[in-house]
Coordinates of C-alpha atoms in Angstrom, one line a residue:
X1 CA -161.6 24.5 86.2
X2 CA -164.4 23.3 88.5
X3 CA -164.0 23.8 91.7
X4 CA -166.1 21.6 94.6
X5 CA -166.1 22.5 97.9
X6 CA -166.9 19.7 100.6
X7 CA -167.5 20.4 103.8
X8 CA -168.4 18.1 106.9
X9 CA -171.3 19.0 108.6
X10 CA -169.8 17.2 111.2
X11 CA -166.9 19.8 111.7
X12 CA -169.0 23.0 112.0
X13 CA -167.2 25.3 114.5
X14 CA -170.0 26.9 116.5
X15 CA -169.9 28.3 119.7
X16 CA -172.2 26.5 121.9
X17 CA -173.4 27.0 125.6
X18 CA -175.6 29.5 126.3
X19 CA -178.9 28.7 127.5
X20 CA -180.9 31.7 125.6
X21 CA -180.9 33.9 122.8
X22 CA -177.7 35.0 121.8
X23 CA -178.0 38.4 121.2
X24 CA -175.0 40.0 120.2
X25 CA -171.2 38.8 119.4
X26 CA -168.3 40.8 119.4
X27 CA -164.6 39.9 118.3
X28 CA -161.3 41.3 119.9
X29 CA -158.9 44.0 117.9
X30 CA -156.2 40.9 117.8
X31 CA -159.2 38.6 116.6
X32 CA -158.1 35.7 119.1
X33 CA -161.1 36.2 121.3
X34 CA -164.6 36.4 121.0
X35 CA -167.4 38.0 123.5
X36 CA -171.3 37.0 123.4
X37 CA -174.4 38.1 125.2
X38 CA -177.5 36.1 126.1
X39 CA -180.9 36.1 127.5
X40 CA -179.8 33.7 129.7
X41 CA -178.2 36.5 131.6
X42 CA -174.8 35.7 131.2
X43 CA -171.5 36.8 129.1
X44 CA -169.7 33.9 127.5
X45 CA -165.9 34.7 126.8
X46 CA -164.2 32.4 124.1
X47 CA -160.8 32.0 122.5
X48 CA -160.7 32.1 118.6
X49 CA -160.6 29.9 116.2
X50 CA -160.6 26.5 118.1
X51 CA -159.9 27.3 121.7
X52 CA -164.0 27.1 123.2
X53 CA -164.9 28.7 125.8
X54 CA -162.5 30.5 128.4
X55 CA -165.4 31.5 131.0
X56 CA -168.7 32.6 131.4
X57 CA -169.4 35.9 133.2
X58 CA -172.2 36.3 135.5
X59 CA -173.9 39.5 137.1
X60 CA -176.5 41.1 135.3
X61 CA -180.2 40.4 136.5
X62 CA -181.8 40.0 133.4
X63 CA -180.8 39.5 129.8
X64 CA -178.1 40.7 128.5
X65 CA -178.7 42.6 124.8
X66 CA -175.1 44.0 124.1
X67 CA -171.4 43.2 124.8
X68 CA -168.2 45.1 123.4
X69 CA -164.3 44.5 123.9
X70 CA -162.2 47.5 125.6
X71 CA -158.7 48.1 123.5
X72 CA -156.1 45.7 124.6
X73 CA -158.6 43.3 124.7
X74 CA -158.4 43.0 129.0
X75 CA -161.7 43.9 130.0
X76 CA -165.2 44.5 128.3
X77 CA -168.5 46.0 129.0
X78 CA -172.1 44.7 128.7
X79 CA -175.4 46.0 128.7
X80 CA -179.0 44.3 129.9
X81 CA -182.3 43.9 130.3
X82 CA -181.7 45.3 134.0
X83 CA -180.7 48.6 132.9
X84 CA -177.5 48.1 134.0
X85 CA -174.0 47.9 132.5
X86 CA -171.4 46.2 133.6
X87 CA -167.1 46.8 133.5
X88 CA -165.7 43.0 133.4
X89 CA -162.1 42.0 133.9
X90 CA -161.7 39.1 131.5
X91 CA -158.5 37.8 132.8
X92 CA -160.7 36.5 136.1
X93 CA -164.1 37.4 135.4
X94 CA -164.1 40.0 138.2
X95 CA -166.8 43.1 137.9
X96 CA -165.1 45.9 137.8
X97 CA -167.9 48.6 138.1
X98 CA -171.2 48.4 137.2
X99 CA -172.8 51.4 135.9
X100 CA -176.3 52.8 137.1
X101 CA -179.0 55.2 135.8
X102 CA -181.0 54.1 132.8
X103 CA -184.7 53.6 133.8
X104 CA -185.5 50.9 131.1
X105 CA -183.2 48.1 129.7
X106 CA -180.1 48.7 127.7
X107 CA -180.5 47.6 124.0
X108 CA -176.6 48.5 122.5
X109 CA -173.4 49.4 124.0
X110 CA -170.6 50.8 122.1
X111 CA -167.1 51.9 123.0
X112 CA -165.1 54.5 122.0
X113 CA -161.6 53.8 120.0
X114 CA -159.6 55.2 122.7
X115 CA -161.1 53.1 125.2
X116 CA -162.0 55.9 127.7
X117 CA -165.9 56.2 126.6
X118 CA -168.7 54.1 126.4
X119 CA -172.3 55.0 125.0
X120 CA -175.5 53.0 126.2
X121 CA -178.7 53.2 124.4
X122 CA -182.2 52.7 126.1
X123 CA -185.7 52.1 126.4
X124 CA -185.8 54.7 128.6
X125 CA -185.9 57.1 125.7
X126 CA -182.2 58.4 126.3
X127 CA -178.4 57.3 125.6
X128 CA -175.7 58.2 127.9
X129 CA -171.9 58.4 127.3
X130 CA -170.2 57.5 130.2
X131 CA -166.5 58.0 131.6
X132 CA -165.7 54.1 131.8
X133 CA -162.8 54.8 134.8
X134 CA -164.9 56.8 136.9
X135 CA -168.3 55.8 136.0
X136 CA -169.7 59.4 136.0
X137 CA -172.3 60.1 133.2
X138 CA -170.6 62.5 130.5
X139 CA -174.0 63.4 128.8
X140 CA -177.9 62.4 128.2
X141 CA -178.8 62.4 124.7
X142 CA -182.4 62.6 123.9
X143 CA -183.5 63.0 120.3
X144 CA -187.2 62.5 119.3
X145 CA -189.4 60.8 122.5
X146 CA -188.6 57.6 121.3
X147 CA -186.9 54.1 122.7
X148 CA -183.0 53.9 121.1
X149 CA -182.0 50.3 119.6
X150 CA -178.8 50.7 118.4
X151 CA -175.5 53.1 119.1
X152 CA -171.8 52.8 117.3
X153 CA -169.2 55.5 117.6
X154 CA -167.5 57.0 114.6
X155 CA -163.6 55.6 113.9
X156 CA -162.4 58.5 115.1
X157 CA -164.7 58.5 118.4
X158 CA -165.6 62.3 117.9
X159 CA -169.3 61.5 116.4
X160 CA -172.1 58.7 118.0
X161 CA -175.0 57.2 115.6
X162 CA -177.9 56.0 116.8
X163 CA -180.8 54.3 115.8
X164 CA -184.6 54.2 117.5
X165 CA -187.6 52.9 117.4
X166 CA -189.6 55.4 115.6
X167 CA -187.3 54.8 112.3
X168 CA -185.1 57.9 112.9
X169 CA -181.4 57.7 113.4
X170 CA -179.1 60.6 114.9
X171 CA -175.7 61.8 114.4
X172 CA -174.5 63.5 117.3
X173 CA -171.3 65.2 118.3
X174 CA -169.5 63.4 121.5
X175 CA -167.7 66.1 123.2
X176 CA -170.6 68.4 123.7
X177 CA -173.7 65.8 122.6
X178 CA -174.7 68.3 120.3
X179 CA -177.7 66.9 117.7
X180 CA -175.5 67.0 114.1
X181 CA -178.1 65.3 112.0
X182 CA -181.6 63.6 112.0
X183 CA -181.8 61.1 109.3
X184 CA -185.3 59.3 108.2
X185 CA -186.0 57.1 106.0
X186 CA -186.7 54.1 107.2
X187 CA -190.3 53.1 107.6
X188 CA -190.1 51.0 111.0
X189 CA -187.5 51.0 113.7
X190 CA -184.1 50.7 113.5
X191 CA -182.6 47.8 115.0
X192 CA -178.9 48.2 114.2
X193 CA -176.3 50.8 112.7
X194 CA -172.7 50.7 111.6
X195 CA -169.9 53.1 110.5
X196 CA -167.7 52.8 107.3
X197 CA -164.4 52.8 108.2
X198 CA -163.8 55.8 107.1
X199 CA -166.5 57.5 109.1
X200 CA -168.1 59.2 106.1
X201 CA -170.9 56.5 105.7
X202 CA -172.9 54.3 107.2
X203 CA -175.3 51.5 106.8
X204 CA -178.5 50.3 109.3
X205 CA -180.7 47.5 109.5
X206 CA -184.9 48.0 110.1
X207 CA -187.8 46.2 111.0
X208 CA -189.1 47.1 107.4
X209 CA -186.8 44.6 106.0
X210 CA -184.6 46.6 104.4
X211 CA -180.9 47.8 104.9
X212 CA -179.7 51.0 103.7
X213 CA -176.5 53.1 103.2
X214 CA -176.0 56.7 104.1
X215 CA -173.8 59.6 103.2
X216 CA -173.6 61.2 106.9
X217 CA -172.3 64.6 105.5
X218 CA -176.0 65.4 104.8
X219 CA -178.4 62.3 105.6
X220 CA -178.8 61.3 101.6
X221 CA -180.1 58.1 101.5
X222 CA -177.4 56.3 99.0
X223 CA -178.8 52.7 98.6
X224 CA -181.6 50.7 99.5
X225 CA -181.4 46.9 99.8
X226 CA -184.3 44.5 100.1
X227 CA -182.5 42.2 102.3
X228 CA -184.7 39.6 103.8
X229 CA -187.8 38.2 104.1
X230 CA -188.5 39.4 107.6
X231 CA -187.2 42.7 110.2
X232 CA -183.3 43.2 109.6
X233 CA -182.1 43.1 113.0
X234 CA -178.3 42.8 112.9
X235 CA -175.9 44.4 110.3
X236 CA -172.0 44.7 110.0
X237 CA -169.1 46.1 107.8
X238 CA -166.1 44.7 106.9
X239 CA -162.6 45.8 107.9
X240 CA -161.9 47.0 104.8
X241 CA -165.0 48.7 104.2
X242 CA -165.8 46.4 101.0
X243 CA -168.3 44.1 102.3
X244 CA -171.9 44.2 104.7
X245 CA -173.5 41.6 106.7
X246 CA -177.0 41.2 108.0
X247 CA -178.9 38.8 109.3
X248 CA -182.7 39.2 110.2
X249 CA -185.8 37.3 111.6
X250 CA -185.7 35.2 108.2
X251 CA -183.3 33.3 109.8
X252 CA -180.7 33.9 106.9
X253 CA -177.1 35.7 106.8
X254 CA -176.6 37.7 103.6
X255 CA -173.3 39.3 102.8
X256 CA -173.3 42.5 100.4
X257 CA -170.7 44.2 97.9
X258 CA -171.3 47.9 99.2
X259 CA -170.5 49.4 96.5
X260 CA -172.8 47.8 94.1
X261 CA -175.1 46.5 96.3
X262 CA -175.1 42.7 94.9
X263 CA -175.6 39.7 97.1
X264 CA -172.1 38.0 97.6
X265 CA -173.4 35.4 99.3
X266 CA -177.1 34.1 100.9
X267 CA -176.0 31.8 103.9
X268 CA -178.1 29.6 106.0
X269 CA -177.7 27.5 109.2
X270 CA -179.1 29.5 112.0
X271 CA -182.9 28.1 113.5
X272 CA -184.1 31.0 114.3
X273 CA -183.8 34.7 114.2
X274 CA -180.1 36.0 113.3
X275 CA -179.5 39.2 116.2
X276 CA -175.9 40.1 115.6
X277 CA -173.1 39.9 113.4
X278 CA -169.0 40.7 113.5
X279 CA -166.4 40.2 111.1
X280 CA -163.3 39.2 112.5
X281 CA -159.9 42.1 112.1
X282 CA -158.8 40.6 109.0
X283 CA -162.4 40.2 107.4
X284 CA -161.8 36.2 107.0
X285 CA -164.7 35.2 109.0
X286 CA -167.9 36.5 110.3
X287 CA -169.3 35.4 113.7
X288 CA -173.4 35.6 113.6
X289 CA -175.4 35.1 116.7
X290 CA -178.5 33.6 116.8
X291 CA -182.0 33.2 118.7
X292 CA -181.3 29.5 118.3
X293 CA -178.6 29.8 121.4
X294 CA -175.3 29.0 119.0
X295 CA -172.9 31.5 117.3
X296 CA -172.0 30.0 113.8
X297 CA -168.6 30.9 112.2
X298 CA -168.7 31.4 108.4
X299 CA -165.8 31.8 106.0
X300 CA -166.0 34.7 104.0
X301 CA -164.9 34.5 100.7
X302 CA -166.6 31.1 100.2
X303 CA -169.8 31.9 102.1
X304 CA -169.7 28.5 103.9
X305 CA -169.5 27.6 107.7
X306 CA -166.1 27.1 108.8
X307 CA -165.0 23.5 109.5
X308 CA -163.0 22.5 112.7
X309 CA -164.6 22.4 116.4
X310 CA -165.1 25.8 118.5
X311 CA -167.4 24.2 121.4
X312 CA -167.5 24.1 125.1
X313 CA -165.5 20.9 125.6
X314 CA -168.1 19.0 127.2
X315 CA -165.7 15.7 127.9
X316 CA -166.0 12.0 128.2
X317 CA -168.6 10.4 130.3
X318 CA -172.9 10.7 130.3
X319 CA -173.0 12.5 126.6
X320 CA -171.5 9.4 125.1
X321 CA -174.4 7.6 125.5
X322 CA -175.7 9.3 122.3
X323 CA -179.6 9.8 123.6
X324 CA -181.9 12.6 122.8
X325 CA -181.7 13.7 126.4
X326 CA -178.1 13.8 126.7
X327 CA -178.0 16.5 123.3
X328 CA -180.8 18.5 125.0
X329 CA -178.3 18.6 128.3
X330 CA -175.5 19.8 126.7
X331 CA -176.5 23.4 127.0
X332 CA -177.3 23.0 130.7
X333 CA -173.8 21.9 131.2
X334 CA -172.5 25.0 130.5
X335 CA -174.7 26.5 133.9
X336 CA -174.9 23.2 136.1
X337 CA -172.7 20.4 137.0
X338 CA -174.1 16.8 138.0
X339 CA -171.2 15.0 140.0
X340 CA -171.4 14.3 143.2
X341 CA -168.5 16.7 143.8
X342 CA -169.2 19.3 141.5
X343 CA -169.6 23.2 142.4
X344 CA -172.2 25.5 142.0
X345 CA -171.7 27.2 138.2
X346 CA -173.8 29.7 137.1
X347 CA -176.6 27.6 138.2
X348 CA -176.7 25.1 141.0
X349 CA -175.4 21.6 140.9
X350 CA -178.3 19.1 139.7
X351 CA -176.9 16.2 141.7
X352 CA -179.4 14.9 143.8
X353 CA -182.0 17.2 142.4
X354 CA -184.7 14.9 141.9
X355 CA -186.7 15.2 145.6
X356 CA -185.1 17.9 146.7
X357 CA -186.8 21.4 148.1
X358 CA -186.2 24.3 145.6
X359 CA -183.5 27.1 146.9
X360 CA -181.7 24.4 149.4
X361 CA -178.0 23.8 147.7
X362 CA -175.8 25.4 150.0
X363 CA -173.4 28.4 148.8
X364 CA -175.6 29.1 145.9
X365 CA -176.9 32.7 146.0
X366 CA -180.5 31.9 145.2
X367 CA -183.3 34.9 144.5
X368 CA -185.5 35.5 147.3
X369 CA -188.1 34.3 145.2
X370 CA -187.1 31.1 145.3
X371 CA -186.0 30.7 148.4
X372 CA -188.7 29.4 151.1
X373 CA -191.1 28.1 148.3
X374 CA -192.3 24.5 149.0
X375 CA -191.3 23.4 145.3
X376 CA -190.3 19.9 145.3
X377 CA -188.2 19.2 142.5
X378 CA -190.6 16.1 141.2
X379 CA -190.6 14.7 137.5
X380 CA -194.0 16.4 137.1
X381 CA -192.3 20.1 138.5
X382 CA -189.2 19.9 136.5
X383 CA -191.6 19.2 133.5
X384 CA -194.2 22.0 134.5
X385 CA -190.8 24.3 134.7
X386 CA -189.3 23.5 131.0
X387 CA -193.3 23.8 129.7
X388 CA -194.7 26.8 131.3
X389 CA -191.2 28.7 131.5
X390 CA -189.3 29.9 134.9
X391 CA -191.5 32.9 134.7
X392 CA -194.8 31.7 135.1
X393 CA -193.6 28.5 137.0
X394 CA -191.4 30.6 139.7
X395 CA -191.8 34.0 139.0
X396 CA -189.0 36.6 139.8
X397 CA -186.5 34.0 140.0
X398 CA -183.5 34.2 138.2
X399 CA -183.5 31.2 135.7
X400 CA -182.7 31.8 132.2
X401 CA -186.5 32.7 130.5
X402 CA -186.8 29.4 127.9
X403 CA -189.3 26.9 127.6
X404 CA -189.2 23.2 126.1
X405 CA -192.5 23.1 124.1
X406 CA -192.4 19.5 122.9
X407 CA -193.3 16.9 125.6
X408 CA -191.1 14.2 124.0
X409 CA -188.1 16.6 124.3
X410 CA -189.0 16.8 127.8
X411 CA -189.5 13.7 128.5
X412 CA -186.2 12.6 127.1
X413 CA -184.5 15.6 128.9
X414 CA -186.2 14.7 132.1
X415 CA -185.0 10.7 132.0
X416 CA -181.8 11.7 131.1
X417 CA -181.0 13.9 134.1
X418 CA -183.0 11.5 136.6
X419 CA -180.6 8.6 135.0
X420 CA -177.2 10.4 135.3
X421 CA -178.1 12.3 138.8
X422 CA -179.6 8.6 140.2
X423 CA -176.3 6.6 139.1
X424 CA -174.1 9.2 140.4
X425 CA -175.9 8.8 143.6
X426 CA -175.5 5.1 143.5
X427 CA -179.1 4.5 143.2

């Protein structure tokens, strides 16, 4: 019998709303919510599988690299380029605590299974173990003289596995910080690590384009899979321990059978590198986070994008005009309003932006770098902002680090923005 699966591209279930690379995705233990971390300095909280975005969490002063739920699903932690970890209330988006101490960016965070401890892997060449409640640093771990890219707690919470820039991995004892095992074998930096459910093995993804399986009793390499046509950035293991997912610079997601090493599915759909992967607790869905600013949701059994709508609700109005500029502006709507009575969001309202002096919207907490400048938001200056990027045009500001390289895209977006702000002003 031949079974034909028909997938409507209009029914893709994607998480849309970030204005920069999506670096990490995490799923709550009940599978009902997801968190995403982005270069746009934000964390977003989503309902699954089809409820859209719940809220945006702002508080970091740099791109957010990693995020994790605490047990119970009411709180979460995130780590960012600003070197801080933040504890969030997901009920109202409030910052409950900010943890400082690292002298470099935090590349990865992890939460112990009991929810009492957090671990942070940093580019200051250290890993820190934190008491989440008190904010106290319980241990500072240092192996070789190298930056750390990845960290994960074992299922029993007693050990910690890290991946480093120098291609090494380390297994640590959480209670006293003792180094239990140094694992070598990769040729280049280790970007991601994950324990099997029994805690006896682990998988890793590396810049050397491989995924490897390790015995954690002795550090022996059990398998090597030549996974991608480029660096492997993210790996994840299914809850039943039977499948491994990998994502890479080649824009693909692959699902492997752990026991045999055979590829089950090779999925394409991202338009940029795939940074992070996470299985739902029932193992039926896989979420992949990408540099294309989108989190895609995949049906694990069939290796296809999930049907149904899971996007931030844009609503009726200007986005319905069907223009290229309207489509380009959808990501901007996650951070900005354009209505006359629109409130400031993560970014200031864009109502009346043309002709406005930069840094002057009342009530918005601008960075010192933008306040007091002589920049007037004209079409020419907005074009320069998109073309050069805020790091060049407005250095020191908190604007997400992104560029729009195509002149046509910039022109279409600016024309659309001018049209809707002018019409809403009655001009």
